[in-house]
CSV table of C-alpha atoms in Angstrom, one decimal:
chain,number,residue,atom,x,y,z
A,508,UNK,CA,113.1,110.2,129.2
A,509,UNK,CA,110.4,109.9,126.1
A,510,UNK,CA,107.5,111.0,128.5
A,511,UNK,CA,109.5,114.0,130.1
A,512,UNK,CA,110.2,115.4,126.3
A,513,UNK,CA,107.1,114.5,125.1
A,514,UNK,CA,105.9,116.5,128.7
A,515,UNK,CA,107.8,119.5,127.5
A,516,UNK,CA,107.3,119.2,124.0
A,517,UNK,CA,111.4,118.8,123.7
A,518,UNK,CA,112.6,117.4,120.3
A,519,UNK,CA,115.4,115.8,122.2
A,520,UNK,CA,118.4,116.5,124.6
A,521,UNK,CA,121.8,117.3,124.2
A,522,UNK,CA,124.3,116.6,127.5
A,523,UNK,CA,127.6,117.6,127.4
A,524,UNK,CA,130.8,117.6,129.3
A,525,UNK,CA,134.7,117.7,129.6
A,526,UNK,CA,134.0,114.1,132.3
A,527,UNK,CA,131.4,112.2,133.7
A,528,UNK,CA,133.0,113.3,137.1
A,529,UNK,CA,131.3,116.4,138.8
A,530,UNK,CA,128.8,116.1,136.0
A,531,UNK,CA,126.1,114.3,137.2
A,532,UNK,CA,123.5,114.5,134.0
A,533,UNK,CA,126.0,113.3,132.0
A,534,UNK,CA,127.1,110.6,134.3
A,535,UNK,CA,123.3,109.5,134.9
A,536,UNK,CA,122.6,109.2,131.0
A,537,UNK,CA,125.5,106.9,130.1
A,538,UNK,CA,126.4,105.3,133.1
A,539,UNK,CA,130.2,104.8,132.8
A,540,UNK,CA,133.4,106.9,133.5
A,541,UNK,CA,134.5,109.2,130.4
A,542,UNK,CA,137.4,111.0,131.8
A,543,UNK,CA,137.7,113.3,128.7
A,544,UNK,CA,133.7,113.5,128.9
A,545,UNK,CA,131.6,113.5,125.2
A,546,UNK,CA,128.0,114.6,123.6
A,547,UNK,CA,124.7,112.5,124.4
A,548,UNK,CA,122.1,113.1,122.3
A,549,UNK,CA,118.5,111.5,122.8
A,550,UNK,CA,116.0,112.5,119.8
A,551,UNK,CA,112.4,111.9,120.6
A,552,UNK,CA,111.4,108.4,119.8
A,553,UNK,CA,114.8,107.3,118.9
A,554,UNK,CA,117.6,105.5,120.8
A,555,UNK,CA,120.2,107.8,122.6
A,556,UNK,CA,123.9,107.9,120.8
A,557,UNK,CA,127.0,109.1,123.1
A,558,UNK,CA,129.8,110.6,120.6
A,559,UNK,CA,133.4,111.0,122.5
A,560,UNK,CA,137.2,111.2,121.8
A,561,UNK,CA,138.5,108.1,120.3
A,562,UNK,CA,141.1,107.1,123.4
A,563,UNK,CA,137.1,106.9,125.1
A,564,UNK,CA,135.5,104.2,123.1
A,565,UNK,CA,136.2,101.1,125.3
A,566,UNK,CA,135.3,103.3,128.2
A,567,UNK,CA,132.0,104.3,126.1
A,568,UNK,CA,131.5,100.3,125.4
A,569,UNK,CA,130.7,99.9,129.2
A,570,UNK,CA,127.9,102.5,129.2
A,571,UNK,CA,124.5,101.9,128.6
A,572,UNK,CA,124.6,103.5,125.3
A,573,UNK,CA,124.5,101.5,122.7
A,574,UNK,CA,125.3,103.9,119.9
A,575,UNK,CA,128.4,104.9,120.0
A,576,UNK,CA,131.0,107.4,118.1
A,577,UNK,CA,133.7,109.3,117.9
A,578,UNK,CA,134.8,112.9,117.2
A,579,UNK,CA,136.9,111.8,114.2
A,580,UNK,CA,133.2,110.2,112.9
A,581,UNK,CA,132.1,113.2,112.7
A,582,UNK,CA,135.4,115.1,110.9
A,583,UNK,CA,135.8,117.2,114.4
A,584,UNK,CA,139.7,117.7,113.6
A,585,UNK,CA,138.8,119.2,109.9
A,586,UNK,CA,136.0,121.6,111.8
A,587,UNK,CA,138.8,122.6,114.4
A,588,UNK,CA,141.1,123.4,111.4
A,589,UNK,CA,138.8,125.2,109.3
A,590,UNK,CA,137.0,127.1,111.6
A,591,UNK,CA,139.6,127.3,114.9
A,592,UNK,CA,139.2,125.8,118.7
A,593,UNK,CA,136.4,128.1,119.5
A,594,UNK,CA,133.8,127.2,116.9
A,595,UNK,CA,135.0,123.6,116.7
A,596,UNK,CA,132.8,122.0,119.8
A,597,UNK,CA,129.2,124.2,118.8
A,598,UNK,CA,130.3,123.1,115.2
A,599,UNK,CA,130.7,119.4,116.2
A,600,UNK,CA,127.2,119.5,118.3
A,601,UNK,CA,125.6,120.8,115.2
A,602,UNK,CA,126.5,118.6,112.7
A,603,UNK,CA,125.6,115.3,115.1
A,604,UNK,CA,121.8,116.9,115.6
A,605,UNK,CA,121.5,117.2,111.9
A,606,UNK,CA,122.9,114.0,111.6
A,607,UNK,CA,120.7,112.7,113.6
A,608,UNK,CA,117.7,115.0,112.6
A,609,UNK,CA,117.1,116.2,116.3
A,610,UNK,CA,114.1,118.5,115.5
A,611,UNK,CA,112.6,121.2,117.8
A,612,UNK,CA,113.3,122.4,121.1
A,613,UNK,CA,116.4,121.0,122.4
A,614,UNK,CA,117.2,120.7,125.9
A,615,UNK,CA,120.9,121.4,126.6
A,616,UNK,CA,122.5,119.5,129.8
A,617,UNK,CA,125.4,118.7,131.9
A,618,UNK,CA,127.7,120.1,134.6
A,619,UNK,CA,129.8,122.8,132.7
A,620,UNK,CA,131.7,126.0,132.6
A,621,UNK,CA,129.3,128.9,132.2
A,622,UNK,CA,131.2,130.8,129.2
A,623,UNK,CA,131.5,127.5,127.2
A,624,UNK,CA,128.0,126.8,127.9
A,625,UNK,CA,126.5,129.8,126.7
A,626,UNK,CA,128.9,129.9,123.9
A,627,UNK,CA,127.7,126.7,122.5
A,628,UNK,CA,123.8,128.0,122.9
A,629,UNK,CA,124.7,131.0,121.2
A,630,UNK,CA,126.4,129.3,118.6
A,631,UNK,CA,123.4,126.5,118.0
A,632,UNK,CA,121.2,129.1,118.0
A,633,UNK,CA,122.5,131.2,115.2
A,634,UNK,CA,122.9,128.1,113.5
A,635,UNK,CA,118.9,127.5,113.4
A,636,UNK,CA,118.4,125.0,116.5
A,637,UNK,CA,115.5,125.8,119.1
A,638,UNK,CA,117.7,125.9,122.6
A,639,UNK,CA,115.5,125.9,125.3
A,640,UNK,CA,116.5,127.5,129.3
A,641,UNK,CA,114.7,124.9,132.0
A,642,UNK,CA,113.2,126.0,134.9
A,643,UNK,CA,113.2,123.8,138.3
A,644,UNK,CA,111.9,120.8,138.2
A,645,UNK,CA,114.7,120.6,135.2
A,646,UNK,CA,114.4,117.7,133.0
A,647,UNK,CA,117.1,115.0,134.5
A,648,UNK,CA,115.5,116.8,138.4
A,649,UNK,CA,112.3,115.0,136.8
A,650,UNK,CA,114.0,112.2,135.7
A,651,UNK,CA,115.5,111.7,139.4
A,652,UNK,CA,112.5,111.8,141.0
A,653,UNK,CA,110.4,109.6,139.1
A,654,UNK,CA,113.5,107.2,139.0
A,655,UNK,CA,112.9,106.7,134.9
């Protein structure tokens, strides 16, 4: 994954979902069944962390992420109180990227509905992240086909 963001000069990649079923990128970066789903982030040069629900940790501890965390790590239910249901998830992925200084472009990822989707760009995007559209080959179509 480092050459394909280095390739598309990508400060890192953010793969979301509601389950690793039907979602294939999300399913191919952690390599485990999350049937509530959760938030990958990979920052250039720095090992990937997988953030779900906290009923998902043991099924997180079989993925191939080694980082691991939970919404509550990262106060989701005081966002979702302060701010309401609709701001809560763009809220959430915002405060693990600065957490995690993800800089740059970010690639955004995963199987999802097309309203929540864009809401979450827009959202990141007013909130000062670089959100980059892909074009085909997409990133994890790259990843596929060189098998990295």
């Amino acid at each position: 994954m480092e050459h394909e963001l280095t390739r598309r000069r990508a400060g890192g990649v953010l793969v979301f979902g509601d389950s690793t079923a039907c979602n294939p990128d999300l399913y191919y970066c952690v390599r485990a069944d999350l049937p509530r789903g959760g938030i990958y982030v990979k920052k250039l040069d720095a090992h990937p962390i997988l953030v779900v629900s906290d009923i998902d940790l043991d099924n997180a501890e079989k993925s191939i992420v080694k980082r691991l965390g939970t919404y509550s790590d990262y106060g989701y239910e005081k966002i979702a109180r302060e701010h309401g249901p609709d701001r809560a998830f763009p809220l959430l992925c915002d405060r693990i990227l600065h957490t995690h200084q993800v800089q740059g472009k970010v690639v955004i990822s995963g199987k999802n509905e097309v309203s929540s989707a864009l809401n979450l760009v827009d959202e990141l995007r007013r909130l000062g992240h670089r959100i980059v559209g892909e074009t085909h080959p997409t990133l994890f179509e790259s990843l596929r086909e060189t098998k990295e």
